[in-house]
Short mmCIF file of C-alpha atoms in Angstrom, two decimals:
data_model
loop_
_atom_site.label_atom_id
_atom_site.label_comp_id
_atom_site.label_asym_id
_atom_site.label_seq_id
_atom_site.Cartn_x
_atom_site.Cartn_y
_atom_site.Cartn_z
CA UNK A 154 121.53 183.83 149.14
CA UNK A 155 118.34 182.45 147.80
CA UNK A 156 118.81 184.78 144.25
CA UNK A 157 122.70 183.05 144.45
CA UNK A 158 121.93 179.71 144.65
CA UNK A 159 119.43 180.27 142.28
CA UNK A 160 121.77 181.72 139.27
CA UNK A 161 124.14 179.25 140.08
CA UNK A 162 121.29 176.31 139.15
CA UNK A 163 120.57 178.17 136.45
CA UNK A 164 124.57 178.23 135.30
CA UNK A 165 124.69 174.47 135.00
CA UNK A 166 121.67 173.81 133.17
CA UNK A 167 123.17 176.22 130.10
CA UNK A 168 126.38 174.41 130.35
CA UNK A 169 124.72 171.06 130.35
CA UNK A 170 122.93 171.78 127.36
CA UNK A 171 125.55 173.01 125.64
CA UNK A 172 127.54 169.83 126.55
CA UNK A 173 124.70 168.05 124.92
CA UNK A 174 123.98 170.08 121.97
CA UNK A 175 127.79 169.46 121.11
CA UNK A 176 127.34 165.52 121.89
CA UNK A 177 123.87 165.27 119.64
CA UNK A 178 126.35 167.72 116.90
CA UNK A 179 128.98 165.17 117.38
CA UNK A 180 127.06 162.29 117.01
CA UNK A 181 124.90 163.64 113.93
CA UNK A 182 127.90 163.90 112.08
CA UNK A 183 129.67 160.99 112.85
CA UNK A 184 126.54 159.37 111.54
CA UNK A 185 126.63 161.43 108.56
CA UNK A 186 130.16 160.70 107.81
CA UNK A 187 129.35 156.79 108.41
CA UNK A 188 126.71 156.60 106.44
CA UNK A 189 128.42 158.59 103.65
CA UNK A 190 131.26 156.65 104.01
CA UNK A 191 129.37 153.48 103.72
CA UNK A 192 127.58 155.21 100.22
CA UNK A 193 130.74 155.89 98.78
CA UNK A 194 131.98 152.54 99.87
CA UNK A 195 129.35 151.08 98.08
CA UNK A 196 129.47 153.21 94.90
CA UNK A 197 132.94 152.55 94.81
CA UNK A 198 132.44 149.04 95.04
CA UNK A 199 130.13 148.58 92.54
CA UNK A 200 131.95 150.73 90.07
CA UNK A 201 135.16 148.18 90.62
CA UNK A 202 132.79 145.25 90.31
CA UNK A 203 131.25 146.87 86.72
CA UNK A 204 134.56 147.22 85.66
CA UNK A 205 136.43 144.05 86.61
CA UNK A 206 137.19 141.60 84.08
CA UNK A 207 135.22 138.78 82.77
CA UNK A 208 135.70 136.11 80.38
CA UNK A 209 131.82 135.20 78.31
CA UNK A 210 132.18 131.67 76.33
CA UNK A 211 129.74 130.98 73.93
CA UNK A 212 129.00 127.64 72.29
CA UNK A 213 126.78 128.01 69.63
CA UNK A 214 125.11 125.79 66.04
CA UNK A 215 124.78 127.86 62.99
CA UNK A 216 121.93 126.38 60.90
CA UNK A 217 123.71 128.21 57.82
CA UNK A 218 122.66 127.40 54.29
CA UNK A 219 124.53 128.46 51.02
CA UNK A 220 123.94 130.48 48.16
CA UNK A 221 125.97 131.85 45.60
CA UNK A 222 128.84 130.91 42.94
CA UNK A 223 132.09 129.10 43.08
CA UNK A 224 134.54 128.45 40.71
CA UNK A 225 137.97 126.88 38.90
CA UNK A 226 139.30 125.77 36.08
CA UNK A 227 137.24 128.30 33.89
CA UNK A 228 134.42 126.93 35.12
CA UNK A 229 132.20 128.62 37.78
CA UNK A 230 128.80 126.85 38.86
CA UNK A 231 125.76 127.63 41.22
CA UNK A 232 125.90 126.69 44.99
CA UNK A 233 123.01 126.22 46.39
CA UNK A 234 122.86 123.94 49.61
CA UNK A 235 120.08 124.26 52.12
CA UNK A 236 121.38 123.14 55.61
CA UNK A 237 119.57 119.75 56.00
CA UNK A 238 121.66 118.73 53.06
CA UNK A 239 124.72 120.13 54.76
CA UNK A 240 123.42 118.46 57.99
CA UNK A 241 123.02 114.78 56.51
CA UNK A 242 126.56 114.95 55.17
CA UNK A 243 128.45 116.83 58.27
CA UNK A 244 131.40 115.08 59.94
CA UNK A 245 132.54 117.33 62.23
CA UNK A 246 130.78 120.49 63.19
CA UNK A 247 132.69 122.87 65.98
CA UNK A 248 131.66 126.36 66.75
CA UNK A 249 132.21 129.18 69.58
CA UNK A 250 132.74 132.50 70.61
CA UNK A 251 135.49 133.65 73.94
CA UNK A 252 135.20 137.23 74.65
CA UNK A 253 137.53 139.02 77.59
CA UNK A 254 136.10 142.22 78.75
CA UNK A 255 135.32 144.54 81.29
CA UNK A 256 132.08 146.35 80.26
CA UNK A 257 134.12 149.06 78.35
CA UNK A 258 136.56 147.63 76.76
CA UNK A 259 136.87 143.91 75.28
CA UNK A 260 138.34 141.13 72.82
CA UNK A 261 137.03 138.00 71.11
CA UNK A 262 137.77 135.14 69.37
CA UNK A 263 135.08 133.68 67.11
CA UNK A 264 135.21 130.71 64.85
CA UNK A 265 133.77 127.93 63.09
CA UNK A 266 135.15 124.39 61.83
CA UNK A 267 132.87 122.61 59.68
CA UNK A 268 133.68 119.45 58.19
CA UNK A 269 131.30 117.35 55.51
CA UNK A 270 131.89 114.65 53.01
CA UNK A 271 129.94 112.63 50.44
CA UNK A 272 130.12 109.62 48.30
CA UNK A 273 128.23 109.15 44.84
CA UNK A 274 128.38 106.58 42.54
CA UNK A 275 129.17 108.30 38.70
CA UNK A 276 130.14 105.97 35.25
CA UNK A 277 130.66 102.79 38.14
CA UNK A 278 133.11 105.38 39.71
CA UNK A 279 132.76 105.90 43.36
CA UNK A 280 132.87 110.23 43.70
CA UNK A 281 133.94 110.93 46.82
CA UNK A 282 133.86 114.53 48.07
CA UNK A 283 135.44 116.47 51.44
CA UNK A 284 135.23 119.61 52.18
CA UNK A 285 136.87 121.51 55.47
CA UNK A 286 135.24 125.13 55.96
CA UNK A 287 136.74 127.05 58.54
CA UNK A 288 136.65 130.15 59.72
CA UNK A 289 138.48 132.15 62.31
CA UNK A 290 137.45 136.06 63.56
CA UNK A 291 139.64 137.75 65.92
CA UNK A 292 138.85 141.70 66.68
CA UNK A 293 138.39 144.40 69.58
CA UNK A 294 135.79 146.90 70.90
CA UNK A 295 135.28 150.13 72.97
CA UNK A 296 131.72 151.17 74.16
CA UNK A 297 131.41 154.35 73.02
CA UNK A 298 127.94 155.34 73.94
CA UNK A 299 125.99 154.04 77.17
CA UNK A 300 122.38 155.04 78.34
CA UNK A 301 121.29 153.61 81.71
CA UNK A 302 117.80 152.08 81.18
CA UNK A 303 116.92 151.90 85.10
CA UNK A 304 116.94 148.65 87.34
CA UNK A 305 119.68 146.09 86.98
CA UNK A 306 119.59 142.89 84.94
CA UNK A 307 119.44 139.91 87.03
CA UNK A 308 123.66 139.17 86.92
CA UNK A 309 123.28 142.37 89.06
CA UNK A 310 124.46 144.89 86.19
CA UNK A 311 122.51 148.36 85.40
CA UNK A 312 120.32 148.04 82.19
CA UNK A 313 121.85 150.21 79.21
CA UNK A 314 121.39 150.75 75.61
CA UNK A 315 125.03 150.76 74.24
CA UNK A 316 126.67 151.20 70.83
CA UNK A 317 130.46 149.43 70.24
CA UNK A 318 132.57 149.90 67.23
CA UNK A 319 134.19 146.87 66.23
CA UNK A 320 138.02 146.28 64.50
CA UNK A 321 139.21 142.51 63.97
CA UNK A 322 140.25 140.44 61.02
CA UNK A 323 138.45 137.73 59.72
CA UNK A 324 140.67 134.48 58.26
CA UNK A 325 138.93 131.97 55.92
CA UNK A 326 140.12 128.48 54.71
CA UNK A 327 138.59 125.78 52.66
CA UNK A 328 139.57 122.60 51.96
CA UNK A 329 138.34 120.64 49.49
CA UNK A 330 139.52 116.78 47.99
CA UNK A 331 138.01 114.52 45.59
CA UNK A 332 138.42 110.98 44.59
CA UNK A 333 137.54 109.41 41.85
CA UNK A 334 138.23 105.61 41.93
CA UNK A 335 142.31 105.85 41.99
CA UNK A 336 142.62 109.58 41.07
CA UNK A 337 142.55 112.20 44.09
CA UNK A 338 142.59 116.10 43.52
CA UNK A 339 142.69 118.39 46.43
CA UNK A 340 142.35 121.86 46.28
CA UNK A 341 143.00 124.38 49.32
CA UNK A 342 142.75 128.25 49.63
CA UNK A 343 142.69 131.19 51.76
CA UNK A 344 142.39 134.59 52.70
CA UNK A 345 142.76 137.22 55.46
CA UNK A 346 140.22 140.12 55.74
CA UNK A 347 140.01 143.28 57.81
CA UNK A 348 136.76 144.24 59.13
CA UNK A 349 135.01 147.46 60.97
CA UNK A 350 131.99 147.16 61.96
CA UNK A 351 129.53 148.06 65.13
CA UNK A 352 127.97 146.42 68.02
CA UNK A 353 124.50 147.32 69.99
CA UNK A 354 123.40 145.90 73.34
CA UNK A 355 119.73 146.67 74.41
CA UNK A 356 118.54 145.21 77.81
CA UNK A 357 114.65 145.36 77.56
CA UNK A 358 114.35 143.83 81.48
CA UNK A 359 116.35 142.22 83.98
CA UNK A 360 116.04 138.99 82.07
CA UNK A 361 115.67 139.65 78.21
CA UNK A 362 118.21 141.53 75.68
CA UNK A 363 118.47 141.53 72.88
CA UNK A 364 121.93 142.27 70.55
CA UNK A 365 123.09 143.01 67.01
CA UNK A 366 126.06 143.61 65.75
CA UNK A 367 127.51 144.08 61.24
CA UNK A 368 130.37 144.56 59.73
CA UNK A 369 131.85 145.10 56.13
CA UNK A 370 135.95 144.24 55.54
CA UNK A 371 137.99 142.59 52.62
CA UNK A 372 138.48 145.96 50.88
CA UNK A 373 140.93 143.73 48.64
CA UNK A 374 143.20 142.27 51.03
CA UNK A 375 141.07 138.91 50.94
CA UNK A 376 138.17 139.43 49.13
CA UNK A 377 137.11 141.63 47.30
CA UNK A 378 134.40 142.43 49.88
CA UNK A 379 132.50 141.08 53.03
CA UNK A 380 129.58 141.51 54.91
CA UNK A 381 128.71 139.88 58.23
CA UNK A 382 125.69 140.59 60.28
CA UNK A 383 123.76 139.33 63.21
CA UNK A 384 120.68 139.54 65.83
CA UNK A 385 119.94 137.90 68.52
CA UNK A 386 117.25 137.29 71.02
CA UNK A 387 118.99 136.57 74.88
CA UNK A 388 117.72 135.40 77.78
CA UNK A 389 119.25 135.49 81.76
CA UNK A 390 119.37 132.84 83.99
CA UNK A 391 121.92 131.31 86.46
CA UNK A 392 122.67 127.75 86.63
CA UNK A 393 124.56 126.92 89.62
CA UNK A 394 124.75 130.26 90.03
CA UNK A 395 126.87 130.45 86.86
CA UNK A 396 125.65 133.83 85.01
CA UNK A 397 123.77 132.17 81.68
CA UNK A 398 121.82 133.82 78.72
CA UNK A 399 120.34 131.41 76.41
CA UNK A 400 120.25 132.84 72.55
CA UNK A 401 118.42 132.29 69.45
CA UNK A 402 119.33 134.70 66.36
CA UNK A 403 120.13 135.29 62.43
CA UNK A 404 123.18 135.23 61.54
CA UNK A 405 124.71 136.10 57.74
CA UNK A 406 128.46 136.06 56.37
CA UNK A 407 128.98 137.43 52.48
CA UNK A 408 132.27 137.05 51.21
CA UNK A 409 133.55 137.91 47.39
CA UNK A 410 136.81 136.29 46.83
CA UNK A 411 138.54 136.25 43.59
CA UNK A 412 141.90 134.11 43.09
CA UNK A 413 143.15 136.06 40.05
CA UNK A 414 142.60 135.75 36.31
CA UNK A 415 144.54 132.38 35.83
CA UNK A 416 141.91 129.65 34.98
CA UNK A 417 142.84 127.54 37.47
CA UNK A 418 142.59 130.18 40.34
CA UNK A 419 139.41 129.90 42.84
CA UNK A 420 136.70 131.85 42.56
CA UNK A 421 134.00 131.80 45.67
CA UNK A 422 131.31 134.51 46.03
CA UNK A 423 129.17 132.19 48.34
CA UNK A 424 126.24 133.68 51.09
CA UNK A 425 126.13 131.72 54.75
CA UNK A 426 122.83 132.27 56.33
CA UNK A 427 120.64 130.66 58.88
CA UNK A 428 119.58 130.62 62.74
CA UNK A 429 121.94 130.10 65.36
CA UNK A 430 120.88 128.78 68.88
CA UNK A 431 123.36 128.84 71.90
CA UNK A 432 124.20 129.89 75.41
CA UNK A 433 126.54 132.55 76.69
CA UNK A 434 128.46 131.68 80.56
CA UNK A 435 129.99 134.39 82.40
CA UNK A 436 133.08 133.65 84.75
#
């Protein structure tokens, strides 16, 4: 009886701990599956969040001096304005980039309207000149290449080093009229150019990048041929917890246009160069 009772105790206690092995399995991997759940949940998330789409507007000034040669009428003559002369003679100055992307794929819009005018006094004439520059850049990109740098940038993005090839069209117009006591002459041309070029992104913290991007186009179309480059020097901040990188930079536009062989067509092989300050705000 005694050697009875005693397997019979003995009986329960394996059962029991079986029972409880199979609770402590079942609630291992119920933990595991949460917990992996929640991971994947979270990769997931921020994968949709890296890829959602964004719209970056960026005011900017363009301290751009010329240099070069323009001309018409058979004659052609030396350009050569620094921008404080530009500066003390500017009307109307408008300038901006609006880029739509969503960290792989994107489009922009980037253009400048720059409008100056000047008055001399020439024989007891009154010369007065006005000129209308503006310029309009529309193109596309695909990141090609991205190399995670480690640690995220403070909008909450990974750090990369990433190359972008760039397609667009650039479309250039100037405007120019002169008056000369009753006599007025105005003059007005333009061209279209295609453009490839590349973009790189480098994001040396969570707070400082810095970005470059060139491109060559005309190829005949418009000009004869075009260069554009530009670096910049960013840095991150929110403001009202508005994404914001501030930007200081070089910036450089070459174009080589030639009107034709008439005498009175427009020839313009002028450089744009200069700093550009400005701010970048994410939405």
């Amino acid at each position: 009886m005694t050697e009875h009772c005693a397997g019979k105790s003995g009986g329960l206690s394996a059962a029991h701990l079986f029972r409880a092995a199979l609770a402590g399995f079942a609630l291992c991997s119920a933990s595991a599956a949460a917990q992996a759940s929640d991971i994947l949940g979270a990769t997931e998330a921020e994968i949709q969040d890296q890829q959602r789409w964004r719209v970056i507007f960026s005011p900017y000034v363009w301290g751009a001096s010329l240099n070069g040669t323009a001309g018409v009428l058979g004659y052609s003559t030396d350009v050569k304005m620094p921008f404080h002369e530009i500066f003390k003679n500017l009307d109307v100055g408008l300038m901006g980039n609006l880029e739509v992307t969503n960290g792989t794929f994107g489009v922009y819009v980037d253009g400048q309207y720059v409008k100056t005018s000047q008055d001399e006094d020439i024989l007891d004439n009154e010369l007065a000149l006005q000129v209308i520059n503006t310029t309009l850049a529309a193109g596309a990109y695909y990141r090609v290449y991205e190399q995670e740098l480690g640690g995220a940038t403070l909008f909450g993005r990974p750090r990369v080093f990433a190359i972008e090839p760039t397609l667009g069209v650039r479309w250039t117009q100037i405007d120019a009229k002169v008056e000369v006591g009753p006599m007025t002459a105005r003059r007005k041309v333009q061209w279209t150019d295609p453009f490839i070029g590349a973009r790189m992104i480098y994001d040396i913290d969570d707070r400082w990048n810095f970005a470059a991007e060139a491109d060559i186009g005309g190829f005949g179309a418009g000009t004869d041929f075009s260069a554009h480059g530009q670096a910049y020097l960013g840095y991150r901040t929110m403001i009202r917890d508005v994404p914001t990188m501030f930007r200081v930079g070089y910036r450089v536009l070459y174009q080589d246009y030639d009107g034709g062989d008439n005498v009175s067509d427009f020839k313009y092989r002028v450089t744009q160069h200069g700093p550009v300050v400005g701010l970048s705000i994410t939405f």
